[in-house]
mmCIF file of C-alpha atoms in Angstrom:
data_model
loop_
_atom_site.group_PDB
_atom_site.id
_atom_site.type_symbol
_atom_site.label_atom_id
_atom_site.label_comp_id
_atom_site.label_asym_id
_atom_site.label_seq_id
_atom_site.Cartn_x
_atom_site.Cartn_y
_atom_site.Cartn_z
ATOM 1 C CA UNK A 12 -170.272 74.209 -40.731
ATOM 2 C CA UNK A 13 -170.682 77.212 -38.672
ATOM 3 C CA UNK A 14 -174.224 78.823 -39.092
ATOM 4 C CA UNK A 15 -173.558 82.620 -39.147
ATOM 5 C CA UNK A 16 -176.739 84.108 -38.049
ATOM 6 C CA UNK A 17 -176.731 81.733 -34.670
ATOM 7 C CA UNK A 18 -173.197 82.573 -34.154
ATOM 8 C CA UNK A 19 -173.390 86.307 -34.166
ATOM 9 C CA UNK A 20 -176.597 86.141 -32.098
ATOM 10 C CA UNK A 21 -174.939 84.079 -29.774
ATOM 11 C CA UNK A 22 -172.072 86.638 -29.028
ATOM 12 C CA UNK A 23 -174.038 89.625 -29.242
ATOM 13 C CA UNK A 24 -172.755 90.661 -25.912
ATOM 14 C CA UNK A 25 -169.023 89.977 -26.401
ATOM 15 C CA UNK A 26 -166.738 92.757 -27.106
ATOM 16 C CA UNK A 27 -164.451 92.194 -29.734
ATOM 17 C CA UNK A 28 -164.475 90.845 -33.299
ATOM 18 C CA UNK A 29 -166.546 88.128 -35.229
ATOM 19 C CA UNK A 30 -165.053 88.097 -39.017
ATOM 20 C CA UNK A 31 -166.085 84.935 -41.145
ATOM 21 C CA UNK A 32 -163.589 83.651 -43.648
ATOM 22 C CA UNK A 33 -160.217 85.037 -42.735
ATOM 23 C CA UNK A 34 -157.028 83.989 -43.515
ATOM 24 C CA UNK A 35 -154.596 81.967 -41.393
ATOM 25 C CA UNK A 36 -151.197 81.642 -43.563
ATOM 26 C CA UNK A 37 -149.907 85.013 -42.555
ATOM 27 C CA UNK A 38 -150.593 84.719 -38.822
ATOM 28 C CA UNK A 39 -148.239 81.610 -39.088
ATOM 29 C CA UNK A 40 -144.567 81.232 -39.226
ATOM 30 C CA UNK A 41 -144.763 78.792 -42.537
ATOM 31 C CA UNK A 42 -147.170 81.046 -44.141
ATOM 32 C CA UNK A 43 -149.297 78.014 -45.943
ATOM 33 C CA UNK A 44 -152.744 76.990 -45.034
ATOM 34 C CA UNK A 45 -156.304 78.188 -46.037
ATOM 35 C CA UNK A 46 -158.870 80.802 -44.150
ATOM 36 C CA UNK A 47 -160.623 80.222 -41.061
ATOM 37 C CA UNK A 48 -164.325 79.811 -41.018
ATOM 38 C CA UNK A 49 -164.876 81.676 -38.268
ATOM 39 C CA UNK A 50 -161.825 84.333 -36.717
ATOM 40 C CA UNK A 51 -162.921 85.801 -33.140
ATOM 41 C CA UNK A 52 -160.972 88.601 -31.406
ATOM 42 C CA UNK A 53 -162.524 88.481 -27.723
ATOM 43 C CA UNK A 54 -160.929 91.829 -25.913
ATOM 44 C CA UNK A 55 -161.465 90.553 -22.348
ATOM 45 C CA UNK A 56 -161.440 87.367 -20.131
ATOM 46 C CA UNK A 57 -165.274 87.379 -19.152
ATOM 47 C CA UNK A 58 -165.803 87.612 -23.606
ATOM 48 C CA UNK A 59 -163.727 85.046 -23.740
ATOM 49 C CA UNK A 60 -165.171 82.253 -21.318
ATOM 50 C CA UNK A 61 -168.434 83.195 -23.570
ATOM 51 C CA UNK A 62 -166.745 82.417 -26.737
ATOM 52 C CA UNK A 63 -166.295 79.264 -24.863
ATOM 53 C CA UNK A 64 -169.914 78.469 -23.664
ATOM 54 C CA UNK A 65 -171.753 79.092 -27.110
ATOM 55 C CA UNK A 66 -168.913 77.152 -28.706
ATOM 56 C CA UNK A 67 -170.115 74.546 -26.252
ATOM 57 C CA UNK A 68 -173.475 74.837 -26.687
ATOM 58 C CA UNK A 69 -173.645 75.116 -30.470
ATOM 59 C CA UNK A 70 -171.349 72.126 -30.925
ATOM 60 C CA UNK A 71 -168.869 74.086 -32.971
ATOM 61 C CA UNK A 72 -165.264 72.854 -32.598
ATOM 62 C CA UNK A 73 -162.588 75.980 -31.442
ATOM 63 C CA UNK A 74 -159.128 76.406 -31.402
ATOM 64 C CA UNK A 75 -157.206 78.739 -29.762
ATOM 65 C CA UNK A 76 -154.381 80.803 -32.149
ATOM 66 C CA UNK A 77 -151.575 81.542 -30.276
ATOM 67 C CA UNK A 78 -148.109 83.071 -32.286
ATOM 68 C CA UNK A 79 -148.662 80.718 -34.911
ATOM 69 C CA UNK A 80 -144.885 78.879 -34.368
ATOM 70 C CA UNK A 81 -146.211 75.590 -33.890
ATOM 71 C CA UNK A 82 -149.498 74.536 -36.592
ATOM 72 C CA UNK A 83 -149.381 73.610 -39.854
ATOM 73 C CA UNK A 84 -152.671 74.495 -41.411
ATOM 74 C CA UNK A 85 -154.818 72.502 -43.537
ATOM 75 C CA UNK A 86 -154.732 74.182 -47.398
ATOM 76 C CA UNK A 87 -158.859 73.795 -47.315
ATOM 77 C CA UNK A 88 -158.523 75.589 -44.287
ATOM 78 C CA UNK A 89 -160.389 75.403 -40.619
ATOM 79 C CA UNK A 90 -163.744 74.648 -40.361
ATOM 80 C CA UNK A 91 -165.502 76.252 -36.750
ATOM 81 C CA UNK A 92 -163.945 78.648 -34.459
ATOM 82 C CA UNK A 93 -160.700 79.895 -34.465
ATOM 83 C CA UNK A 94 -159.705 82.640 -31.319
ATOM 84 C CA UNK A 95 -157.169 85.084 -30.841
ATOM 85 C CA UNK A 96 -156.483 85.818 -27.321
ATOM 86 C CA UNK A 97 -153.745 88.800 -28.690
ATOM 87 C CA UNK A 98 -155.683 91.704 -26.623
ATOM 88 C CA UNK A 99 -154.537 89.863 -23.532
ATOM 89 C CA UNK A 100 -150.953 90.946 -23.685
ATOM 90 C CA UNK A 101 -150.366 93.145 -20.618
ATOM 91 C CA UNK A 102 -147.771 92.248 -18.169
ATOM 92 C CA UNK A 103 -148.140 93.278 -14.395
ATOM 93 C CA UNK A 104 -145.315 93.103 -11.588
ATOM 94 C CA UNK A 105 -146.134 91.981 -7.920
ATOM 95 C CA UNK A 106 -142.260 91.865 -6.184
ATOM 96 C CA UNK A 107 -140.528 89.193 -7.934
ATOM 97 C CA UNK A 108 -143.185 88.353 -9.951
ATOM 98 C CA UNK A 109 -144.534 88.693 -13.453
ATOM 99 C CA UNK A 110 -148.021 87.881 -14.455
ATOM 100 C CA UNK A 111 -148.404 88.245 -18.188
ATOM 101 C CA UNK A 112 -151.611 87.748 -20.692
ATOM 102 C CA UNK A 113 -152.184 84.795 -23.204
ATOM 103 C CA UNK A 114 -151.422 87.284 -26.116
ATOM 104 C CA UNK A 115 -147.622 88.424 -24.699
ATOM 105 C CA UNK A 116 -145.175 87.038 -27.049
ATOM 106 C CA UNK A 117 -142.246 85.425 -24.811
ATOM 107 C CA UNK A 118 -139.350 88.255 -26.527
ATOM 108 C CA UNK A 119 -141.866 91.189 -24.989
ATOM 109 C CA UNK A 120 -141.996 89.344 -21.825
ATOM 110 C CA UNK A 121 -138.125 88.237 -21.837
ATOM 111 C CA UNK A 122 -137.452 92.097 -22.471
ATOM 112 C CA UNK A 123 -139.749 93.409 -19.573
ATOM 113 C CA UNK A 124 -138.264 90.992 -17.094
ATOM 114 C CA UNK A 125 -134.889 92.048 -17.538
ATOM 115 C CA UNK A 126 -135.601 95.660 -17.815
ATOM 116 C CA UNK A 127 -136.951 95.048 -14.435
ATOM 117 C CA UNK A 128 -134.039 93.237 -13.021
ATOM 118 C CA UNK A 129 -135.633 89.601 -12.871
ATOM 119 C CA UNK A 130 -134.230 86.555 -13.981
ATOM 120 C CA UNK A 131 -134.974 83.067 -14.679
ATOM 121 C CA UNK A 132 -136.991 83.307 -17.836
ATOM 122 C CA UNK A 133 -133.404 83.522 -20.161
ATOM 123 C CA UNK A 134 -133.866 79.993 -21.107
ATOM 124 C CA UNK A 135 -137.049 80.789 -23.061
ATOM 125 C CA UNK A 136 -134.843 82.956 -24.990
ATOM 126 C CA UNK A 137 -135.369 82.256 -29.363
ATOM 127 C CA UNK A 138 -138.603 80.864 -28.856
ATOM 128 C CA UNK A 139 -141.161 82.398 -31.007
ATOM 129 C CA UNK A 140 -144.234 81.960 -29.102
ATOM 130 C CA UNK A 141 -146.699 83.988 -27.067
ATOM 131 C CA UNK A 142 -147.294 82.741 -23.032
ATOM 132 C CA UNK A 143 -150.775 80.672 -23.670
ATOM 133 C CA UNK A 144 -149.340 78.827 -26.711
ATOM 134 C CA UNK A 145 -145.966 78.577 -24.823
ATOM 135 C CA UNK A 146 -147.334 76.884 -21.551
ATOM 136 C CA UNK A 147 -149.891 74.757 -23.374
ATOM 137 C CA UNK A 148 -147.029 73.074 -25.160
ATOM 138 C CA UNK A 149 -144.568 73.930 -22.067
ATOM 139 C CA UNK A 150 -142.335 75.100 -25.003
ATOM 140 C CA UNK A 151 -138.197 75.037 -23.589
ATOM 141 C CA UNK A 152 -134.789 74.732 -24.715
ATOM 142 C CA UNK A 153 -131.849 72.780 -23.644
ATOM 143 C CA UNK A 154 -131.463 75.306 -20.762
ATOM 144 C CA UNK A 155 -135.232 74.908 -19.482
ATOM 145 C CA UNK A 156 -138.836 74.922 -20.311
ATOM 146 C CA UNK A 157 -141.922 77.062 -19.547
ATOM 147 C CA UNK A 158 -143.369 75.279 -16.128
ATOM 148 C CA UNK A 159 -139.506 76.017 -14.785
ATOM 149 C CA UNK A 160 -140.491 79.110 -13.030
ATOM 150 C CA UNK A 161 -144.398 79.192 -13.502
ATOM 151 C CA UNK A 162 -146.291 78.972 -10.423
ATOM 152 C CA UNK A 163 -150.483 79.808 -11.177
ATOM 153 C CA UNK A 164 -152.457 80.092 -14.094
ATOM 154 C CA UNK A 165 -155.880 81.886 -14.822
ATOM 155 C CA UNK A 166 -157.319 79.676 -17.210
ATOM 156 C CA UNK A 167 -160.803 79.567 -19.141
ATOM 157 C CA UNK A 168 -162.085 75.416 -18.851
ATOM 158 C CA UNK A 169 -164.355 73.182 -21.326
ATOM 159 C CA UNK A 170 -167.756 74.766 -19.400
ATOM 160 C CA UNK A 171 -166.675 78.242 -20.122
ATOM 161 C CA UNK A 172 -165.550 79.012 -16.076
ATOM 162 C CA UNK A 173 -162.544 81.334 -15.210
ATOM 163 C CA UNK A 174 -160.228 80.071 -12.316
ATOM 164 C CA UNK A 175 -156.978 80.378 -10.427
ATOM 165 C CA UNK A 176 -154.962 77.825 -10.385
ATOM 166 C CA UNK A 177 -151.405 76.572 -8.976
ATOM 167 C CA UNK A 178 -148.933 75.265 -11.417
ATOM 168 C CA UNK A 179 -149.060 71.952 -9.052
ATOM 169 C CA UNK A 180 -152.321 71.148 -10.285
ATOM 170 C CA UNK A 181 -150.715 70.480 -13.386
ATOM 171 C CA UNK A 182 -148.595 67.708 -14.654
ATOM 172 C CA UNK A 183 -146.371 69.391 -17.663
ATOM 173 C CA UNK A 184 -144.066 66.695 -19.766
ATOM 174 C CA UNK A 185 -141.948 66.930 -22.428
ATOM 175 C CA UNK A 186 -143.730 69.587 -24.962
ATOM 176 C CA UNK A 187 -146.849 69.083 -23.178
ATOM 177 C CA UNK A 188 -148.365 71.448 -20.371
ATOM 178 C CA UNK A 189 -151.021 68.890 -19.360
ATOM 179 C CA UNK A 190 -153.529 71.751 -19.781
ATOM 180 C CA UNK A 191 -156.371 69.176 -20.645
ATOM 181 C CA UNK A 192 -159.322 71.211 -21.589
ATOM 182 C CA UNK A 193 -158.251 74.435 -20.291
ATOM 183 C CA UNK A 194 -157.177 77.792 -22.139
ATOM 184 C CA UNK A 195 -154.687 79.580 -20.465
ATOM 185 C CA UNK A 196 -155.733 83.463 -19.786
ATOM 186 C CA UNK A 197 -152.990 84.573 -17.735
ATOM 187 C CA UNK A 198 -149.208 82.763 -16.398
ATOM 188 C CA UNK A 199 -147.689 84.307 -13.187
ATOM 189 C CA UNK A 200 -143.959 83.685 -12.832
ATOM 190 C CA UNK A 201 -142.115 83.969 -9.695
ATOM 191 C CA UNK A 202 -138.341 84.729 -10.972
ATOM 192 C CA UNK A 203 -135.022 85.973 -8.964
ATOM 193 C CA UNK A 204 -133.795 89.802 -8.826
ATOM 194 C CA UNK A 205 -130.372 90.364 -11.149
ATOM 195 C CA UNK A 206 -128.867 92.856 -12.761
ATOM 196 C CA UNK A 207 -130.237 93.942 -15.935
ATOM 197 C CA UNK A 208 -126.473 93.710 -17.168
ATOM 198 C CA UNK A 209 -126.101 90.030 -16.803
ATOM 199 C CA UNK A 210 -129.710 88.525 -17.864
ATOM 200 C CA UNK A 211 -128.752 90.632 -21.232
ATOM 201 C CA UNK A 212 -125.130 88.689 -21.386
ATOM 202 C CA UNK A 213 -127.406 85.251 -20.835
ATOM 203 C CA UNK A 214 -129.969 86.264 -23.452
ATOM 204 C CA UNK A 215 -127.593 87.640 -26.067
ATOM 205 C CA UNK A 216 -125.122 84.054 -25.384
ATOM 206 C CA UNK A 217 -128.623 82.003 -25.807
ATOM 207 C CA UNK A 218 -129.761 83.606 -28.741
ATOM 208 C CA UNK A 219 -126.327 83.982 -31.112
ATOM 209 C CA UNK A 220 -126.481 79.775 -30.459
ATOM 210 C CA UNK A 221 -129.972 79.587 -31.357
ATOM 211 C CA UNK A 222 -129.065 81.743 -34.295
ATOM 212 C CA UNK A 223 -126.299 79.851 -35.323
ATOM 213 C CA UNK A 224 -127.735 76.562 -35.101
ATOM 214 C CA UNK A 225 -131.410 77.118 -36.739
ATOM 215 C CA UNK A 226 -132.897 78.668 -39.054
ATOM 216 C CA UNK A 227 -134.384 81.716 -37.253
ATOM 217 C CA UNK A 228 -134.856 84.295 -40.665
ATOM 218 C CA UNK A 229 -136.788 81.094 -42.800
ATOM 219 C CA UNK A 230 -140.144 80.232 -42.795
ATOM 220 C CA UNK A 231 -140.654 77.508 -40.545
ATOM 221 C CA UNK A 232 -142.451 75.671 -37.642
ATOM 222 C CA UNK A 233 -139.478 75.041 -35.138
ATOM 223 C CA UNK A 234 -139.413 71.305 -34.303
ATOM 224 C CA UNK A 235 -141.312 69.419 -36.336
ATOM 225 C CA UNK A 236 -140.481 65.914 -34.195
ATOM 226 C CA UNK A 237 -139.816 65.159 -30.396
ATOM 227 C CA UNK A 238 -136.934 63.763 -29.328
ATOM 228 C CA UNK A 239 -137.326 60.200 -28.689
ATOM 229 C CA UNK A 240 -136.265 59.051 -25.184
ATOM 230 C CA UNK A 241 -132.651 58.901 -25.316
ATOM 231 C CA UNK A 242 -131.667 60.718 -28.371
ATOM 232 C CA UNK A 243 -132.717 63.679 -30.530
ATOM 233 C CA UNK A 244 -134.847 64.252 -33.411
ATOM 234 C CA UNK A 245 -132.559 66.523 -35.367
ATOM 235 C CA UNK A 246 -129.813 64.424 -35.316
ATOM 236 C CA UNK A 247 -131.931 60.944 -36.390
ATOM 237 C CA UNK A 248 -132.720 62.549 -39.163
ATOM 238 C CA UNK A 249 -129.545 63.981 -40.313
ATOM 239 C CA UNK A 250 -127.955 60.933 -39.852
ATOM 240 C CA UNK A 251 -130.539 59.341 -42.667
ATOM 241 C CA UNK A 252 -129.568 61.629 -45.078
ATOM 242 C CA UNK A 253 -132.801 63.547 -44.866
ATOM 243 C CA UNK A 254 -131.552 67.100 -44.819
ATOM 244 C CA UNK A 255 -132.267 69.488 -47.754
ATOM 245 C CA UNK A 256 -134.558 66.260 -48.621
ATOM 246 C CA UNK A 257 -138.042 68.126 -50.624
ATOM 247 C CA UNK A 258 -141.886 67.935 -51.363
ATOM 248 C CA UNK A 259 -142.805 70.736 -53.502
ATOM 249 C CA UNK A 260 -142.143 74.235 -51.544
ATOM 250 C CA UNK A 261 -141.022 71.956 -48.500
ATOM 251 C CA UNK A 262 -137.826 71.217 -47.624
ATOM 252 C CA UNK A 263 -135.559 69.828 -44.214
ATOM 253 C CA UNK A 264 -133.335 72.706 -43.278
ATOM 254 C CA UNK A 265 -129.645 72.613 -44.101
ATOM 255 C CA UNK A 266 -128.818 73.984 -40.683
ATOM 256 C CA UNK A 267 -130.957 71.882 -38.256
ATOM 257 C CA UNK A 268 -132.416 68.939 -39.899
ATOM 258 C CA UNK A 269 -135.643 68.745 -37.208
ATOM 259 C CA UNK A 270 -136.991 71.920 -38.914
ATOM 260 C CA UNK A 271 -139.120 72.363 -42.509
ATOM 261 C CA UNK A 272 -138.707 75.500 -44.333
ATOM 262 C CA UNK A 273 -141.350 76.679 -46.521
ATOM 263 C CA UNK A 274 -139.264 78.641 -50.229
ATOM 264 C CA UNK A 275 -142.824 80.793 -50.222
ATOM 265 C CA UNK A 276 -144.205 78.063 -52.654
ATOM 266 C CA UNK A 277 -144.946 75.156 -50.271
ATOM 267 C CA UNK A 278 -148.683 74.010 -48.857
ATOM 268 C CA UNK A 279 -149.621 71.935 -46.234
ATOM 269 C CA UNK A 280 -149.793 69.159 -48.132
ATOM 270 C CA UNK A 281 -146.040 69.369 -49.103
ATOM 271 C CA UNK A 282 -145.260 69.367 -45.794
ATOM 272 C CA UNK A 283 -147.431 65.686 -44.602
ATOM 273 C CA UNK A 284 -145.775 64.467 -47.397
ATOM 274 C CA UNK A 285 -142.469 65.534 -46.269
ATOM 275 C CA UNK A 286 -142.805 64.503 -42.886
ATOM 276 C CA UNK A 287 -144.012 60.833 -44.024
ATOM 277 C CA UNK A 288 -140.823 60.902 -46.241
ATOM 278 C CA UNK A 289 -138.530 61.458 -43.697
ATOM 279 C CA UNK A 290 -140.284 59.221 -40.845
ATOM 280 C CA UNK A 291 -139.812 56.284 -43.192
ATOM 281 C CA UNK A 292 -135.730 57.188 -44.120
ATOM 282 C CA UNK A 293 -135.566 57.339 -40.078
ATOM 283 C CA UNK A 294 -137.538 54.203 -39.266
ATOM 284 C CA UNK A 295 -135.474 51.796 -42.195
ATOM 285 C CA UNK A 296 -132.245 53.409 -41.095
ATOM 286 C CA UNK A 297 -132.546 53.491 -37.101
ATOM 287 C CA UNK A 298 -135.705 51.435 -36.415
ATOM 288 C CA UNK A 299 -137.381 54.721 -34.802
ATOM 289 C CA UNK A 300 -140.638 56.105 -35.196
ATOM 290 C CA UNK A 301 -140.870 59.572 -34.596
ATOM 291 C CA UNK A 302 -144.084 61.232 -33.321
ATOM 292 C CA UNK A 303 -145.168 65.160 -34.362
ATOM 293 C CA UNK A 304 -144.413 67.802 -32.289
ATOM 294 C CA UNK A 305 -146.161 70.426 -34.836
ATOM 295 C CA UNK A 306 -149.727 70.336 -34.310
ATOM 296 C CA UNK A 307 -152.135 70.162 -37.707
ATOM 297 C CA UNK A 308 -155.145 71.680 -37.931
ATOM 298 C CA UNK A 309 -157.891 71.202 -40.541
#
């Protein structure tokens, strides 16, 4: 339980907002979930790393909203902290290189890079994340993943401290940046001069197969299971007879059978109870246990 009064005091010096009670479901792509307890809208890196340090200090648990693609929220909602870093969204171009904010949602930064001629980020293309939640989770396709062409990140850590860092002192897996306790601020991405012409052709190709294949215009959370190590999720499940399989609002996508769409009637609860549902058809049929890849918060 966050105590108001000690809060507010706290961040008396921060620029930016402190709102109590706000709602999450539509600053997520399912659109279920209850309110925050406490929504803060730090405008700068410095208010930031001291949303960090009274969190710290007061014992109050944060998380870190990015685009929203990748939680399912709890339908009590989140108890503590909950920060947007969305006023960090500006992109800034050194050569062949693009250093881009927390808050920059991967289209805007897909679109600046090839305005400017630069390529490599194309296999990003679809995703519907910003650049913190996308490196935290080193969100990719079949084509690539975030880390590909990252090579430093300004990052915020557990004391509250802003540094530089390279991308070797990381150790990014499989929908997992290896971030450990730090917040990403800023991503700089050294990428390869093309012509605007031909990183459009790539992007267009990337996204009509992303379109075809999932369900882009539904409310959903992406993948809602890895792959496990030598196959993939999607087709596990399909194979178990799992798709158009429902909980309440919830249901596994006709289209790609790793993703849960939410009719407008489903809650968080639906969904755990979907997901249970179809990890049991997939361990009796294939003798496979598959492990999240959406993240819950409560």
């Amino acid at each position: 339980m966050v105590d108001r009064r000690e809060l507010e005091t706290a961040l008396h010096e921060m620029t930016g907002g402190v709102r109590f009670q706000v709602p999450l479901q539509p600053q997520t792509h399912l659109r279920l979930g209850g309110p925050a307890e406490c929504f803060v809208e730090p405008f700068a890196e410095s208010d930031f790393a001291l949303v960090v340090k009274v969190c710290r200090d007061l014992g109050v648990p944060m998380r870190v909203l990015g685009g929203g693609s990748n939680i399912v929220v709890a339908d009590a909602g989140v108890s503590g902290v909950v920060v947007s870093l969305a006023s960090l969204s500006r992109i800034v171009r050194d050569e062949n290189r693009l250093t881009a904010g927390a808050g920059t949602s991967l289209p805007t930064l897909l679109r600046g890079a090839r305005e400017l001629g630069l390529a490599g980020l194309e296999q990003l293309t679809g995703i519907p994340a910003v650049v913190g939640g996308a490196v935290a989770m080193n969100a990719g396709t079949r084509m690539g993943d975030t880390f590909e062409h990252l090579i430093s990140l300004t990052v915020v850590d557990g004391s509250g401290e802003i540094c530089v860092l390279g991308s070797d002192a990381f150790q990014p897996s499989y929908r997992d940046g290896g971030l450990g306790d730090r917040t990403v601020l800023h991503a700089t991405f050294e990428l390869q001069p093309d012509s605007p012409k031909a990183i459009f052709d790539r992007f267009e190709s990337y996204l009509k197969g992303r379109n075809a294949s999932q369900p882009v215009t539904e409310r959903s959370v992406g993948c809602v299971f890895t792959n496990p190590e030598g196959d993939v999720a999607g087709r596990l499940i399909e194979a178990s007879g799992c798709k158009l399989m429902r909980r309440g609002g919830i249901s596994v996508s006709g289209k790609h059978a790793n993703y849960f769409v939410n009719d407008g009637s489903g809650t968080s609860a639906d969904f755990v109870a979907l997901m249970e549902d179809v990890r049991a058809r997939v361990r009796d049929e294939h003798d496979v246990d598959l492990v999240a890849e959406v993240k819950f918060w409560d």
